[in-house]
Amino acid sequence: EKWAGLMVTAEPEIIRADFRAVERYDGREAARAVRAPMLILAGGDDLLAAPALSGELAALVPSATEVRLPRAGHFLHLEQPDEFHGALDRFLVTAS
């Protein structure tokens, strides 16, 4: 509820700045350098970081495991907490 309220009350310029920052960021070079196991958790309904971006990231990192949670947006850990923690737990068991 706290996060939902923040999104409703945030100044429009702050929200626009968040979207612009995501749009400008290019982490492909850094992603290619990752050698450790990586979990990419994405919300299937994320409007800020589009689900296609997680797929692109997963394609760049050979050690990546991508999990996309349907019916979750940018705050998937709050929107789908059981699924989020289940995916994290499974990853941690297999990555260690």
PDB file of C-alpha atoms in Angstrom:
ATOM      1  CA  GLU A   1       0.000   0.000   0.000  1.00  0.00           C
ATOM      2  CA  LYS A   2       2.862   2.368   0.824  1.00  0.00           C
ATOM      3  CA  TRP A   3       4.493   1.893  -2.607  1.00  0.00           C
ATOM      4  CA  ALA A   4       1.183   2.128  -4.431  1.00  0.00           C
ATOM      5  CA  GLY A   5       0.482   5.401  -2.641  1.00  0.00           C
ATOM      6  CA  LEU A   6       3.910   6.734  -3.546  1.00  0.00           C
ATOM      7  CA  MET A   7       3.325   6.050  -7.226  1.00  0.00           C
ATOM      8  CA  VAL A   8      -0.015   7.857  -7.103  1.00  0.00           C
ATOM      9  CA  THR A   9       1.337  10.883  -5.239  1.00  0.00           C
ATOM     10  CA  ALA A  10       4.734  11.210  -6.914  1.00  0.00           C
ATOM     11  CA  GLU A  11       5.284  14.350  -8.920  1.00  0.00           C
ATOM     12  CA  PRO A  12       4.790  13.689 -12.660  1.00  0.00           C
ATOM     13  CA  GLU A  13       8.297  15.014 -13.406  1.00  0.00           C
ATOM     14  CA  ILE A  14       9.818  12.444 -11.042  1.00  0.00           C
ATOM     15  CA  ILE A  15       7.961   9.637 -12.777  1.00  0.00           C
ATOM     16  CA  ARG A  16       9.024  10.936 -16.198  1.00  0.00           C
ATOM     17  CA  ALA A  17      12.639  11.172 -14.993  1.00  0.00           C
ATOM     18  CA  ASP A  18      12.516   7.532 -13.868  1.00  0.00           C
ATOM     19  CA  PHE A  19      11.287   6.415 -17.285  1.00  0.00           C
ATOM     20  CA  ARG A  20      13.934   8.531 -19.052  1.00  0.00           C
ATOM     21  CA  ALA A  21      16.710   7.067 -16.882  1.00  0.00           C
ATOM     22  CA  VAL A  22      15.672   3.521 -17.737  1.00  0.00           C
ATOM     23  CA  GLU A  23      15.393   4.429 -21.404  1.00  0.00           C
ATOM     24  CA  ARG A  24      18.920   5.937 -21.502  1.00  0.00           C
ATOM     25  CA  TYR A  25      20.733   3.273 -19.502  1.00  0.00           C
ATOM     26  CA  ASP A  26      22.745   0.824 -21.560  1.00  0.00           C
ATOM     27  CA  GLY A  27      24.228  -1.942 -19.443  1.00  0.00           C
ATOM     28  CA  ARG A  28      25.049  -4.352 -22.263  1.00  0.00           C
ATOM     29  CA  GLU A  29      28.822  -4.037 -21.888  1.00  0.00           C
ATOM     30  CA  ALA A  30      28.663  -4.582 -18.134  1.00  0.00           C
ATOM     31  CA  ALA A  31      26.289  -7.521 -18.600  1.00  0.00           C
ATOM     32  CA  ARG A  32      28.649  -9.260 -21.011  1.00  0.00           C
ATOM     33  CA  ALA A  33      31.361  -9.163 -18.339  1.00  0.00           C
ATOM     34  CA  VAL A  34      29.302 -11.049 -15.734  1.00  0.00           C
ATOM     35  CA  ARG A  35      30.651 -14.524 -15.044  1.00  0.00           C
ATOM     36  CA  ALA A  36      28.851 -15.344 -11.798  1.00  0.00           C
ATOM     37  CA  PRO A  37      25.424 -16.990 -11.695  1.00  0.00           C
ATOM     38  CA  MET A  38      22.762 -14.338 -12.170  1.00  0.00           C
ATOM     39  CA  LEU A  39      19.054 -14.376 -11.445  1.00  0.00           C
ATOM     40  CA  ILE A  40      16.924 -12.011 -13.479  1.00  0.00           C
ATOM     41  CA  LEU A  41      13.502 -11.603 -11.909  1.00  0.00           C
ATOM     42  CA  ALA A  42      11.075  -9.575 -13.977  1.00  0.00           C
ATOM     43  CA  GLY A  43       7.458  -8.578 -13.747  1.00  0.00           C
ATOM     44  CA  GLY A  44       5.455  -9.552 -16.794  1.00  0.00           C
ATOM     45  CA  ASP A  45       3.487  -6.306 -16.538  1.00  0.00           C
ATOM     46  CA  ASP A  46       6.397  -3.995 -15.662  1.00  0.00           C
ATOM     47  CA  LEU A  47       5.872  -0.619 -17.316  1.00  0.00           C
ATOM     48  CA  LEU A  48       9.170   0.909 -16.196  1.00  0.00           C
ATOM     49  CA  ALA A  49      11.566  -1.864 -17.241  1.00  0.00           C
ATOM     50  CA  ALA A  50       9.788  -3.652 -20.057  1.00  0.00           C
ATOM     51  CA  PRO A  51       9.802  -7.456 -19.859  1.00  0.00           C
ATOM     52  CA  ALA A  52      11.679  -7.612 -23.177  1.00  0.00           C
ATOM     53  CA  LEU A  53      14.646  -5.961 -21.457  1.00  0.00           C
ATOM     54  CA  SER A  54      15.029  -8.878 -19.052  1.00  0.00           C
ATOM     55  CA  GLY A  55      15.100 -11.242 -22.012  1.00  0.00           C
ATOM     56  CA  GLU A  56      17.800  -9.165 -23.678  1.00  0.00           C
ATOM     57  CA  LEU A  57      19.829  -9.153 -20.473  1.00  0.00           C
ATOM     58  CA  ALA A  58      19.482 -12.917 -20.091  1.00  0.00           C
ATOM     59  CA  ALA A  59      20.721 -13.396 -23.648  1.00  0.00           C
ATOM     60  CA  LEU A  60      23.878 -11.399 -22.857  1.00  0.00           C
ATOM     61  CA  VAL A  61      24.795 -13.284 -19.680  1.00  0.00           C
ATOM     62  CA  PRO A  62      25.469 -16.992 -20.272  1.00  0.00           C
ATOM     63  CA  SER A  63      25.096 -17.768 -16.558  1.00  0.00           C
ATOM     64  CA  ALA A  64      21.733 -16.000 -16.272  1.00  0.00           C
ATOM     65  CA  THR A  65      18.481 -17.573 -15.199  1.00  0.00           C
ATOM     66  CA  GLU A  66      15.456 -15.515 -16.147  1.00  0.00           C
ATOM     67  CA  VAL A  67      12.163 -15.786 -14.272  1.00  0.00           C
ATOM     68  CA  ARG A  68       9.250 -13.643 -15.382  1.00  0.00           C
ATOM     69  CA  LEU A  69       6.364 -13.336 -12.963  1.00  0.00           C
ATOM     70  CA  PRO A  70       2.987 -12.831 -14.635  1.00  0.00           C
ATOM     71  CA  ARG A  71       0.599 -10.273 -13.152  1.00  0.00           C
ATOM     72  CA  ALA A  72       3.501  -8.377 -11.545  1.00  0.00           C
ATOM     73  CA  GLY A  73       4.835  -4.949 -12.374  1.00  0.00           C
ATOM     74  CA  HIS A  74       7.989  -3.164 -11.283  1.00  0.00           C
ATOM     75  CA  PHE A  75       7.479  -3.988  -7.593  1.00  0.00           C
ATOM     76  CA  LEU A  76       7.166  -7.727  -8.152  1.00  0.00           C
ATOM     77  CA  HIS A  77       8.572  -8.508  -4.707  1.00  0.00           C
ATOM     78  CA  LEU A  78       5.528  -6.727  -3.261  1.00  0.00           C
ATOM     79  CA  GLU A  79       2.979  -7.740  -5.897  1.00  0.00           C
ATOM     80  CA  GLN A  80       3.845 -11.467  -6.050  1.00  0.00           C
ATOM     81  CA  PRO A  81       5.889 -12.045  -2.875  1.00  0.00           C
ATOM     82  CA  ASP A  82       5.411 -15.821  -2.697  1.00  0.00           C
ATOM     83  CA  GLU A  83       6.442 -16.329  -6.319  1.00  0.00           C
ATOM     84  CA  PHE A  84       9.310 -13.859  -5.954  1.00  0.00           C
ATOM     85  CA  HIS A  85      10.745 -15.559  -2.876  1.00  0.00           C
ATOM     86  CA  GLY A  86      10.170 -19.028  -4.331  1.00  0.00           C
ATOM     87  CA  ALA A  87      12.164 -18.134  -7.451  1.00  0.00           C
ATOM     88  CA  LEU A  88      14.911 -16.577  -5.343  1.00  0.00           C
ATOM     89  CA  ASP A  89      15.085 -19.609  -3.050  1.00  0.00           C
ATOM     90  CA  ARG A  90      15.295 -22.028  -6.022  1.00  0.00           C
ATOM     91  CA  PHE A  91      18.062 -19.951  -7.587  1.00  0.00           C
ATOM     92  CA  LEU A  92      20.085 -19.746  -4.390  1.00  0.00           C
ATOM     93  CA  VAL A  93      19.887 -23.523  -3.897  1.00  0.00           C
ATOM     94  CA  THR A  94      21.069 -24.242  -7.438  1.00  0.00           C
ATOM     95  CA  ALA A  95      23.685 -21.457  -7.583  1.00  0.00           C
ATOM     96  CA  SER A  96      25.514 -22.482  -4.425  1.00  0.00           C
TER      97      SER A  96
END
